[in-house]
Amino acid sequence: MDAVIDYDVTRIKQDFPILNQQVHGHPLAYLDNAATTQKPNCVLKAIDYYYQHDNSNVHRGVHALSERATKSYEAARHKVQEFVNAKHVEEIIFVRGTTEAINLVANSYGRSNLNAGDSVLISTLEHHSNIIPWQMVCEQTGASLKVIPINDAGEINLEAFEKLLTDEVKILAVGHASNAIGTVNPIKFMINKAHEKNIPVLIDGAQAAPHIAIDVQDLDCDFYALSGHKMYGPTGIGILYGKKALLETMLPYQGGGEMISRVTFEKSTYNKIPHKFEAGTPNIAGAIGLHAAIDYLQSVGLDNIAEHEHELLIYATEAMSSIPELRIIGTAKEKIGVVSFILGDIHAHDVGTILDHHGVAIRAGHHCAMPLMDRFEVPATVRASFGLYNTREEIDRLVDALNDVRRMFA
Amino acid sequence: MNLELRELYQTMIIDHGRKPRNFHKMDNATHVLEGFNPLCGDKLTLYLNVNNNTIKEVSFEGSGCAISMASASLMSEHLREKKVADAEKVFHDFHELVTNDDANINMDELGKLTVLAGVKEFPARVKCATLAWHTLHSALHGEHEPITTE
């Protein structure tokens, strides 16, 4: 692939003040974007501006500040609607993050629709946040959890998937992209197949959102979950998209202020969507920060970002393949910018500590995907994950540092 | 190479990490206990043969980073023929060694274990160095359920 000529990574980097620092005497090379991304100035400023000028509670005050806070909060909802191309703005529910979004669906939709004998279908690639909520609801309802196997490249086995898609399956919950090894799943195909059997589908989009343009109407998924902090927004804010017709039939997940329309001690009636699912004072500043993050992503252009990161992935995969005894875990044809690997018999944590002393920040461990580590029979991997501000030079430094690790353990 | 890093990964640590001593199951163990570090996945099974309040033999099996394996390996050598009460004191002193800058401990008594002193500059790695020791402490207190460092 040709390099993106007009992609000015130097200028982009300047938008992220945190990246301009030394770690252990070296310039920081932040390659841990699958864990969380850094925040551009515009996000920091939006949050700061809100607390300096508009801070107030939403949807209840009659005063000017509350009106401004409400307006900004709801504008963020409209921005997210546009970002994922949802049909209706009330299909966008603000949550704490992907984890809470999945717990909401598992508890609300799952508990009402799962019975003994039913099953929930997930894949081997899932993050713990798309495993445990379903395990918990299965324990409560007597339903069972079924798991789609993957091949040695880390791709979903589609034949096995179709066989597992039986009438007992009441929901399919699968990641758009794997946090641990980078695989992008053929979710549109999987959603189609599930819908042929009237099985609703939840997509865990935490890793996909900052890298792949999302169109929930085109995908036709029933739920889509994402986290603000993985897409250059603040922590503590995320999104659950759900189809209106489904959300309207679902019971609230939490009770409290905001989610009711009338309360007596005998009975309460619930508010309309999305407010039915937003009990308590929400993360207003978080939503405003997320709005700014989406503006930022759109100003750089998601297609440009995808191309830049793909180029980094190809470059890194090639450069790292030249390191003796380095084995890349996850070699799917379709990947986001994630390279997970092991280095001979040197443990991932030793590699991580040494890389840190070269100013290279990566993740070492099981990446909250222990069953996936078991599948590849490794206790842990080292993971470099790329974002829109990373450069080839940073990958060169990663490779140099890895060679240093090998020398140290020789 | 950074000095702190060199201090952490001394030759002896890399040697014991890659070729741990007393790395086997023990058939005549009087104490067996599993230790687990859920954060990073380090795990080991510790075997002790204690007779007449003396630790006659220590061995272990498991997998983990160089720091956790080296720490377990050096511990297994150090505790041989130690009284249980003395082993408890070593547990305490070792913990001080890897966590406390102003530790009031006798470095001579710790012998080779002092090579792990560099760990205190790496707070994220203290759990790796202490996993075997916490497992020892719990095993000597008669615990049977696997312990974790969380």
Coordinates of C-alpha atoms in Angstrom, one line a residue:
Chain A
M1 CA 0.0 0.0 0.0
D2 CA 1.2 3.5 -0.8
A3 CA 2.0 5.8 2.1
V4 CA -0.6 8.4 2.8
I5 CA 1.1 11.5 1.5
D6 CA -1.0 14.1 3.1
Y7 CA -1.2 12.4 6.4
D8 CA 0.9 14.7 8.6
V9 CA 1.7 12.6 11.7
T10 CA 4.1 15.2 13.1
R11 CA 1.3 17.8 13.2
I12 CA -1.2 15.2 14.6
K13 CA 1.3 14.4 17.4
Q14 CA 1.4 18.0 18.4
D15 CA -2.3 17.8 19.2
F16 CA -1.5 15.4 22.1
P17 CA 0.5 17.2 24.8
I18 CA 1.1 14.0 26.8
L19 CA 3.1 12.5 24.0
N20 CA 5.7 15.2 24.3
Q21 CA 7.6 13.8 27.3
Q22 CA 10.6 11.7 28.2
V23 CA 10.3 8.3 29.9
H24 CA 13.5 6.9 31.5
G25 CA 15.5 9.4 29.4
H26 CA 13.9 8.5 26.1
P27 CA 11.1 10.2 24.2
L28 CA 7.8 8.4 24.9
A29 CA 6.7 5.9 22.2
Y30 CA 3.2 5.1 23.3
L31 CA 2.2 1.8 21.7
D32 CA -0.5 0.8 24.1
N33 CA -3.5 2.2 22.3
A34 CA -5.6 -0.9 22.6
A35 CA -5.6 -0.4 26.4
T36 CA -6.4 3.3 26.2
T37 CA -5.7 6.1 23.8
Q38 CA -4.3 9.6 24.6
K39 CA -6.5 12.7 24.4
P40 CA -6.0 15.5 22.0
N41 CA -6.0 19.1 23.2
C42 CA -9.5 19.7 21.8
V43 CA -10.9 17.0 24.1
L44 CA -9.1 18.4 27.1
K45 CA -10.3 21.9 26.3
A46 CA -13.9 20.9 25.8
I47 CA -14.0 19.2 29.3
D48 CA -12.2 22.2 30.9
Y49 CA -14.6 24.7 29.2
Y50 CA -17.6 22.7 30.4
Y51 CA -16.5 22.8 34.0
Q52 CA -15.4 26.5 33.8
H53 CA -18.6 27.7 32.2
D54 CA -21.5 25.4 32.0
N55 CA -21.3 22.8 34.8
S56 CA -24.8 22.0 36.0
N57 CA -27.1 19.0 36.2
V58 CA -29.0 18.0 33.0
H59 CA -32.7 17.7 32.2
R60 CA -34.0 19.3 35.4
G61 CA -32.8 22.8 36.1
V62 CA -34.7 25.8 34.8
H63 CA -31.6 28.0 34.9
A64 CA -29.2 29.0 32.1
L65 CA -26.4 26.8 33.1
S66 CA -28.6 23.7 33.2
E67 CA -30.0 24.5 29.9
R68 CA -26.5 24.9 28.4
A69 CA -25.3 21.6 30.0
T70 CA -28.4 19.8 28.7
K71 CA -27.9 21.2 25.3
S72 CA -24.2 20.1 25.2
Y73 CA -25.0 16.7 26.6
E74 CA -27.8 16.1 24.0
A75 CA -25.6 17.5 21.2
A76 CA -23.1 14.8 22.1
R77 CA -25.8 12.2 21.7
H78 CA -26.6 13.6 18.2
K79 CA -22.8 13.5 17.4
V80 CA -22.6 9.8 18.3
Q81 CA -25.8 9.1 16.3
E82 CA -24.1 10.6 13.3
F83 CA -20.8 8.7 14.1
V84 CA -22.4 5.3 14.1
N85 CA -25.1 6.2 11.6
A86 CA -28.0 5.3 13.9
K87 CA -31.5 5.9 12.5
H88 CA -32.8 7.5 15.7
V89 CA -31.0 9.7 18.3
E90 CA -32.9 7.9 21.1
E91 CA -31.1 4.7 20.1
I92 CA -27.9 6.1 21.7
I93 CA -27.5 5.4 25.4
F94 CA -24.7 6.9 27.4
V95 CA -23.0 4.4 29.7
R96 CA -19.6 4.2 31.5
G97 CA -18.0 2.1 28.8
T98 CA -18.3 -1.0 26.7
T99 CA -18.3 -3.2 29.8
E100 CA -21.4 -1.4 31.2
A101 CA -23.1 -1.5 27.8
I102 CA -22.7 -5.3 27.6
N103 CA -23.8 -5.7 31.2
L104 CA -26.9 -3.6 30.5
V105 CA -27.9 -5.9 27.6
A106 CA -27.0 -9.1 29.5
N107 CA -29.1 -8.0 32.5
S108 CA -32.0 -6.4 30.8
Y109 CA -32.4 -8.3 27.6
G110 CA -30.7 -11.5 28.7
R111 CA -32.6 -12.0 32.0
S112 CA -36.0 -11.4 30.3
N113 CA -35.3 -13.6 27.2
L114 CA -33.1 -16.4 28.4
N115 CA -34.4 -19.6 30.0
A116 CA -33.0 -23.0 30.9
G117 CA -32.1 -24.8 27.7
D118 CA -31.3 -21.6 25.8
S119 CA -27.8 -20.5 24.9
V120 CA -25.7 -17.4 24.4
L121 CA -23.2 -17.7 21.6
I122 CA -19.8 -15.9 21.8
S123 CA -16.3 -16.5 20.3
T124 CA -13.0 -17.6 21.6
L125 CA -11.6 -14.1 20.8
E126 CA -13.8 -12.3 23.3
H127 CA -12.5 -9.9 26.0
H128 CA -13.6 -10.9 29.5
S129 CA -16.1 -8.1 29.3
N130 CA -18.0 -10.0 26.6
I131 CA -17.7 -13.3 28.5
I132 CA -18.4 -12.7 32.2
P133 CA -21.7 -10.7 31.9
W134 CA -23.1 -13.6 29.8
Q135 CA -21.7 -16.3 32.2
M136 CA -23.4 -14.4 35.1
V137 CA -26.8 -14.2 33.3
C138 CA -26.4 -17.9 32.2
E139 CA -25.9 -18.9 35.9
Q140 CA -29.1 -17.0 36.9
T141 CA -31.3 -18.3 34.1
G142 CA -30.0 -21.8 33.5
A143 CA -29.0 -20.9 29.9
S144 CA -25.6 -22.1 28.6
L145 CA -22.7 -20.3 27.0
K146 CA -21.4 -21.6 23.7
V147 CA -18.1 -20.6 22.1
I148 CA -17.2 -20.4 18.4
P149 CA -13.7 -21.8 17.8
I150 CA -11.0 -20.0 15.9
N151 CA -8.2 -21.2 13.6
D152 CA -4.5 -20.9 14.2
A153 CA -4.3 -17.5 12.6
G154 CA -6.9 -16.2 15.1
E155 CA -9.9 -16.1 12.7
I156 CA -13.3 -17.2 13.6
N157 CA -14.2 -20.7 12.1
L158 CA -17.3 -19.7 10.1
E159 CA -18.3 -23.3 9.4
A160 CA -18.3 -24.1 13.1
F161 CA -20.2 -20.8 13.7
E162 CA -23.0 -21.8 11.4
K163 CA -23.3 -25.2 13.0
L164 CA -23.4 -23.5 16.5
L165 CA -26.2 -21.2 15.3
T166 CA -29.0 -23.4 16.5
D167 CA -32.6 -22.6 17.5
E168 CA -31.4 -22.6 21.2
V169 CA -29.3 -19.5 20.7
K170 CA -31.1 -16.5 21.9
I171 CA -28.3 -13.9 21.4
L172 CA -25.0 -13.8 19.5
A173 CA -22.4 -11.5 21.2
V174 CA -19.2 -11.0 19.3
G175 CA -16.4 -8.5 19.1
H176 CA -15.9 -6.4 16.0
A177 CA -12.1 -6.5 16.5
S178 CA -10.0 -8.5 19.0
N179 CA -8.2 -6.4 21.6
A180 CA -5.6 -9.1 22.2
I181 CA -4.5 -10.1 18.7
G182 CA -6.2 -7.7 16.4
T183 CA -8.4 -9.9 14.3
V184 CA -11.3 -8.1 12.5
N185 CA -14.3 -10.4 12.5
P186 CA -16.7 -10.7 9.5
I187 CA -19.5 -9.4 11.6
K188 CA -21.8 -8.4 8.7
F189 CA -21.8 -12.0 7.5
M190 CA -22.4 -13.2 11.0
I191 CA -25.2 -10.8 11.7
N192 CA -26.9 -11.9 8.5
K193 CA -26.6 -15.5 9.4
A194 CA -28.0 -14.9 12.9
H195 CA -30.9 -12.8 11.6
E196 CA -31.9 -15.6 9.2
K197 CA -32.7 -17.4 12.4
N198 CA -34.1 -14.3 14.1
I199 CA -31.3 -14.3 16.6
P200 CA -30.4 -10.7 17.8
V201 CA -26.7 -9.7 17.7
L202 CA -24.6 -7.6 20.0
I203 CA -21.3 -6.3 18.7
D204 CA -18.5 -5.4 21.1
G205 CA -17.0 -2.5 19.2
A206 CA -14.5 -1.2 21.8
Q207 CA -11.5 -1.9 19.6
A208 CA -13.1 -1.1 16.3
A209 CA -14.5 2.3 17.0
P210 CA -11.2 4.3 16.7
H211 CA -10.1 2.4 13.6
I212 CA -13.0 1.4 11.4
A213 CA -16.0 3.5 10.2
I214 CA -19.1 2.1 11.8
D215 CA -22.5 2.0 10.2
V216 CA -25.0 0.3 12.5
Q217 CA -27.8 0.5 9.8
D218 CA -25.6 -1.1 7.2
L219 CA -24.4 -3.8 9.7
D220 CA -28.0 -4.2 10.9
C221 CA -26.7 -5.2 14.3
D222 CA -29.2 -5.1 17.2
F223 CA -26.7 -3.7 19.8
Y224 CA -23.3 -2.0 19.4
A225 CA -21.1 -1.2 22.4
L226 CA -18.1 1.2 22.5
S227 CA -15.9 3.1 24.9
G228 CA -14.9 6.7 24.7
H229 CA -11.4 6.3 26.0
K230 CA -10.4 3.9 23.3
M231 CA -11.2 6.5 20.7
Y232 CA -9.2 9.5 22.1
G233 CA -12.1 10.5 24.4
P234 CA -12.2 10.5 28.2
T235 CA -12.6 7.4 30.4
G236 CA -15.9 6.7 32.1
I237 CA -18.1 7.4 29.0
G238 CA -19.3 4.9 26.5
I239 CA -22.1 4.1 24.2
L240 CA -24.7 1.4 23.9
Y241 CA -26.5 1.6 20.5
G242 CA -29.7 -0.5 20.4
K243 CA -32.4 -0.8 17.9
K244 CA -35.4 1.3 19.0
A245 CA -37.9 -1.4 18.9
L246 CA -35.8 -3.7 21.1
L247 CA -34.8 -1.0 23.6
E248 CA -38.5 -0.1 24.0
T249 CA -39.4 -3.6 25.1
M250 CA -36.5 -3.9 27.5
L251 CA -36.7 -3.3 31.3
P252 CA -34.4 -0.7 32.9
Y253 CA -31.0 -1.9 34.1
Q254 CA -30.7 0.5 37.0
G255 CA -33.3 2.5 38.9
G256 CA -33.0 6.1 40.1
G257 CA -33.5 9.7 39.0
E258 CA -33.8 10.5 35.3
M259 CA -35.1 7.1 34.3
I260 CA -38.7 7.6 35.6
S261 CA -41.7 9.6 34.4
R262 CA -43.8 9.2 37.6
V263 CA -43.0 7.8 41.0
T264 CA -45.3 6.8 43.9
F265 CA -44.5 4.4 46.7
E266 CA -46.8 1.9 45.1
K267 CA -45.6 2.0 41.5
S268 CA -43.4 4.0 39.2
T269 CA -43.6 4.4 35.4
Y270 CA -40.4 4.5 33.4
N271 CA -39.2 7.3 31.2
K272 CA -38.9 6.9 27.4
I273 CA -35.6 5.7 25.8
P274 CA -32.8 6.6 26.0
H275 CA -33.5 8.1 29.5
K276 CA -35.0 4.9 30.8
F277 CA -31.5 3.5 30.7
E278 CA -29.6 6.5 32.1
A279 CA -30.4 6.4 35.9
G280 CA -28.7 9.0 38.0
T281 CA -26.7 12.1 37.0
P282 CA -24.7 11.0 33.9
N283 CA -21.1 11.7 33.0
I284 CA -21.9 15.0 31.3
A285 CA -18.3 16.2 30.9
G286 CA -17.5 12.7 29.5
A287 CA -20.1 13.0 26.9
I288 CA -18.9 16.4 25.9
G289 CA -15.3 15.1 25.7
L290 CA -16.5 12.2 23.6
H291 CA -18.2 14.7 21.2
A292 CA -14.9 16.6 20.8
A293 CA -13.1 13.2 20.3
I294 CA -15.4 12.3 17.4
D295 CA -15.0 15.8 15.9
Y296 CA -11.3 15.2 16.1
L297 CA -11.5 11.7 14.5
Q298 CA -13.6 13.1 11.7
S299 CA -11.3 16.0 11.1
V300 CA -8.4 13.6 10.5
G301 CA -10.7 11.3 8.7
L302 CA -11.4 7.7 9.6
D303 CA -10.3 6.3 6.3
N304 CA -7.0 8.2 6.5
I305 CA -6.5 6.8 10.1
A306 CA -7.3 3.3 8.9
E307 CA -4.8 3.6 6.1
H308 CA -2.1 5.1 8.3
E309 CA -2.5 2.4 10.9
H310 CA -2.7 -0.4 8.3
E311 CA 0.6 0.9 6.9
L312 CA 2.1 0.8 10.4
L313 CA 0.8 -2.7 10.9
I314 CA 2.4 -4.0 7.7
Y315 CA 5.7 -2.2 8.6
A316 CA 5.8 -3.5 12.1
T317 CA 4.8 -7.1 11.1
E318 CA 7.7 -7.1 8.6
A319 CA 10.2 -5.6 10.9
M320 CA 9.3 -7.8 13.8
S321 CA 9.4 -11.0 11.7
S322 CA 13.1 -10.4 11.3
I323 CA 13.7 -10.8 15.0
P324 CA 14.9 -14.3 15.7
E325 CA 12.6 -16.4 18.0
L326 CA 9.8 -13.8 17.8
R327 CA 6.5 -15.4 17.2
I328 CA 3.5 -13.2 16.3
I329 CA 0.2 -14.5 17.8
G330 CA -2.7 -13.6 15.6
T331 CA -2.0 -13.5 11.8
A332 CA -5.5 -13.0 10.5
K333 CA -5.9 -11.5 7.0
E334 CA -8.0 -8.7 8.4
K335 CA -6.4 -7.0 11.4
I336 CA -6.5 -3.6 13.1
G337 CA -3.1 -2.2 14.2
V338 CA -2.3 -4.7 16.9
V339 CA 0.8 -7.0 17.0
S340 CA 0.8 -9.5 19.8
F341 CA 3.8 -11.7 20.2
I342 CA 6.1 -13.8 22.3
L343 CA 9.9 -13.5 22.3
G344 CA 11.5 -17.0 22.6
D345 CA 11.1 -18.2 26.2
I346 CA 11.5 -14.7 27.6
H347 CA 8.4 -13.8 29.7
A348 CA 6.2 -11.0 28.4
H349 CA 6.6 -9.1 31.7
D350 CA 10.3 -9.1 31.5
V351 CA 10.1 -7.8 27.9
G352 CA 7.6 -5.1 29.1
T353 CA 9.8 -3.8 31.9
I354 CA 12.8 -3.6 29.6
L355 CA 10.9 -1.8 26.8
D356 CA 9.6 0.7 29.3
H357 CA 13.2 1.6 30.1
H358 CA 13.6 2.4 26.5
G359 CA 10.6 4.7 26.6
V360 CA 8.5 2.2 24.7
A361 CA 5.1 1.7 26.3
I362 CA 3.4 -1.6 25.5
R363 CA 1.1 -4.1 27.3
A364 CA 2.3 -7.4 28.6
G365 CA -0.1 -9.9 30.0
H366 CA -3.2 -11.9 29.1
H367 CA -5.1 -8.8 27.8
C368 CA -8.3 -9.7 29.7
A369 CA -8.6 -12.6 27.3
M370 CA -7.4 -15.6 29.3
P371 CA -9.4 -18.2 27.3
L372 CA -7.7 -16.9 24.1
M373 CA -4.3 -17.2 25.7
D374 CA -5.2 -20.8 26.6
R375 CA -6.2 -21.4 22.9
F376 CA -2.7 -20.4 21.8
E377 CA -1.1 -22.2 24.8
V378 CA 0.8 -19.1 26.0
P379 CA 0.6 -17.6 29.5
A380 CA 0.9 -14.0 28.2
T381 CA 1.9 -12.0 25.2
V382 CA 3.6 -8.7 24.6
R383 CA 1.2 -6.4 22.6
A384 CA 2.1 -3.3 20.6
S385 CA -1.0 -1.5 19.4
F386 CA -1.0 1.5 17.1
G387 CA -3.0 4.7 17.1
L388 CA -3.3 7.6 14.7
Y389 CA -0.3 9.4 16.2
N390 CA 2.3 6.6 15.9
T391 CA 5.2 6.6 13.5
R392 CA 7.5 4.2 11.8
E393 CA 10.4 5.6 13.8
E394 CA 8.6 4.5 17.0
I395 CA 8.3 1.0 15.5
D396 CA 12.0 1.0 14.8
R397 CA 12.7 1.9 18.4
L398 CA 10.4 -1.0 19.5
V399 CA 12.4 -3.4 17.3
D400 CA 15.8 -2.0 18.6
A401 CA 14.6 -2.4 22.2
L402 CA 13.4 -6.0 21.5
N403 CA 16.9 -6.8 20.2
D404 CA 18.3 -5.3 23.4
V405 CA 16.0 -7.6 25.4
R406 CA 17.4 -10.6 23.4
R407 CA 21.0 -9.5 24.1
M408 CA 20.2 -9.1 27.8
F409 CA 18.8 -12.6 28.1
A410 CA 21.3 -14.2 25.7
Chain B
M1 CA 21.9 0.2 29.4
N2 CA 20.2 1.9 32.2
L3 CA 21.7 1.1 35.6
E4 CA 18.4 0.3 37.4
L5 CA 17.6 -2.1 34.7
R6 CA 21.0 -3.8 34.9
E7 CA 20.5 -4.0 38.6
L8 CA 17.1 -5.8 38.2
Y9 CA 18.3 -8.2 35.5
Q10 CA 21.6 -9.3 37.0
T11 CA 23.3 -12.3 35.6
M12 CA 22.3 -14.4 38.6
I13 CA 18.7 -13.5 38.2
I14 CA 18.7 -14.3 34.5
D15 CA 20.5 -17.6 35.2
H16 CA 18.1 -18.7 38.0
G17 CA 15.1 -17.4 35.9
R18 CA 16.0 -19.6 32.9
K19 CA 17.4 -22.6 34.8
P20 CA 15.6 -22.6 38.1
R21 CA 17.1 -24.9 40.8
N22 CA 14.9 -27.4 42.7
F23 CA 12.4 -27.2 39.9
H24 CA 10.5 -30.4 40.3
K25 CA 7.6 -32.1 42.1
M26 CA 8.3 -33.6 45.5
D27 CA 6.8 -36.9 46.4
N28 CA 7.5 -36.8 50.1
A29 CA 6.3 -33.2 50.6
T30 CA 4.6 -32.4 53.9
H31 CA 3.3 -29.1 52.6
V32 CA 2.0 -28.4 49.0
L33 CA 0.5 -25.1 48.0
E34 CA -0.3 -23.2 44.8
G35 CA 0.4 -19.5 44.4
F36 CA -1.1 -17.4 41.6
N37 CA -0.6 -13.9 40.4
P38 CA -3.8 -13.2 38.5
L39 CA -2.6 -9.9 37.2
C40 CA 0.2 -11.4 35.1
G41 CA -0.6 -15.1 35.2
D42 CA 2.5 -16.2 37.1
K43 CA 1.8 -19.4 38.9
L44 CA 3.7 -22.0 40.9
T45 CA 3.3 -25.0 43.1
L46 CA 5.5 -25.0 46.2
Y47 CA 6.6 -28.2 47.9
L48 CA 8.1 -28.3 51.4
N49 CA 9.4 -31.2 53.4
V50 CA 9.3 -30.1 57.0
N51 CA 10.5 -32.4 59.8
N52 CA 10.9 -31.6 63.4
N53 CA 10.4 -27.8 62.7
T54 CA 13.1 -27.8 60.2
I55 CA 12.7 -27.3 56.4
K56 CA 14.5 -30.3 55.0
E57 CA 13.8 -29.6 51.4
V58 CA 12.1 -27.0 49.1
S59 CA 11.0 -27.5 45.5
F60 CA 8.6 -25.9 43.1
E61 CA 7.0 -26.1 39.6
G62 CA 5.3 -23.4 37.6
S63 CA 5.7 -20.7 35.0
G64 CA 6.3 -17.0 35.2
C65 CA 8.7 -14.1 34.5
A66 CA 12.4 -14.2 35.2
I67 CA 11.9 -12.3 38.5
S68 CA 9.3 -14.7 39.9
M69 CA 11.2 -17.9 38.8
A70 CA 14.5 -16.6 40.1
S71 CA 13.0 -15.5 43.4
A72 CA 11.5 -19.0 43.9
S73 CA 14.7 -20.7 42.8
L74 CA 16.9 -18.6 45.2
M75 CA 14.3 -19.1 48.0
S76 CA 14.4 -22.9 47.5
E77 CA 18.2 -22.9 47.9
H78 CA 18.2 -20.5 50.8
L79 CA 15.6 -22.2 53.1
R80 CA 17.1 -25.6 53.1
E81 CA 17.9 -26.8 56.6
K82 CA 16.4 -23.6 58.1
K83 CA 14.2 -23.7 61.2
V84 CA 10.5 -22.8 60.4
A85 CA 10.8 -19.8 62.7
D86 CA 13.9 -18.6 60.9
A87 CA 12.2 -19.1 57.6
E88 CA 9.5 -16.7 58.8
K89 CA 12.1 -14.1 59.6
V90 CA 13.6 -14.5 56.2
F91 CA 10.1 -14.0 54.7
H92 CA 9.8 -10.8 56.6
D93 CA 13.3 -9.5 55.8
F94 CA 13.0 -10.4 52.1
H95 CA 9.7 -8.5 51.9
E96 CA 11.5 -5.5 53.5
L97 CA 14.4 -5.9 51.0
V98 CA 12.1 -5.5 47.9
T99 CA 9.7 -2.9 49.3
N100 CA 11.5 -0.7 51.8
D101 CA 14.3 1.7 51.0
D102 CA 15.1 2.2 54.7
A103 CA 14.9 -1.5 55.6
N104 CA 16.5 -2.4 58.8
I105 CA 17.7 -5.9 57.9
N106 CA 20.9 -7.9 58.0
M107 CA 22.0 -8.2 54.4
D108 CA 24.6 -10.8 55.2
E109 CA 21.9 -13.2 56.5
L110 CA 20.0 -12.8 53.2
G111 CA 23.0 -13.9 51.2
K112 CA 22.3 -14.3 47.5
L113 CA 18.7 -13.2 47.9
T114 CA 20.0 -9.6 48.0
V115 CA 20.4 -9.7 44.2
L116 CA 16.6 -9.1 44.1
A117 CA 17.0 -5.8 45.9
G118 CA 16.7 -4.0 42.6
V119 CA 13.1 -4.9 42.4
K120 CA 12.1 -2.1 44.7
E121 CA 12.8 0.4 41.9
F122 CA 10.1 -1.4 39.9
P123 CA 6.9 -1.4 42.0
A124 CA 4.9 -3.2 39.3
R125 CA 7.3 -6.2 39.7
V126 CA 7.3 -6.6 43.5
K127 CA 4.4 -9.1 43.2
C128 CA 6.5 -11.2 40.9
A129 CA 9.4 -11.3 43.4
T130 CA 7.2 -12.1 46.4
L131 CA 4.8 -14.7 44.9
A132 CA 6.9 -17.7 46.1
W133 CA 7.4 -16.1 49.5
H134 CA 3.8 -15.5 50.1
T135 CA 3.1 -19.0 49.1
L136 CA 5.7 -20.2 51.5
H137 CA 4.3 -18.1 54.3
S138 CA 0.8 -19.5 53.7
A139 CA 2.0 -23.1 53.4
L140 CA 3.8 -22.9 56.7
H141 CA 0.6 -21.6 58.3
G142 CA -1.2 -24.7 57.1
E143 CA -3.3 -23.2 54.3
H144 CA -4.4 -25.5 51.5
E145 CA -6.4 -23.2 49.2
P146 CA -4.4 -21.6 46.4
I147 CA -3.2 -18.2 47.3
T148 CA -3.1 -15.1 45.1
T149 CA -1.1 -11.9 45.3
E150 CA -4.2 -9.7 44.8

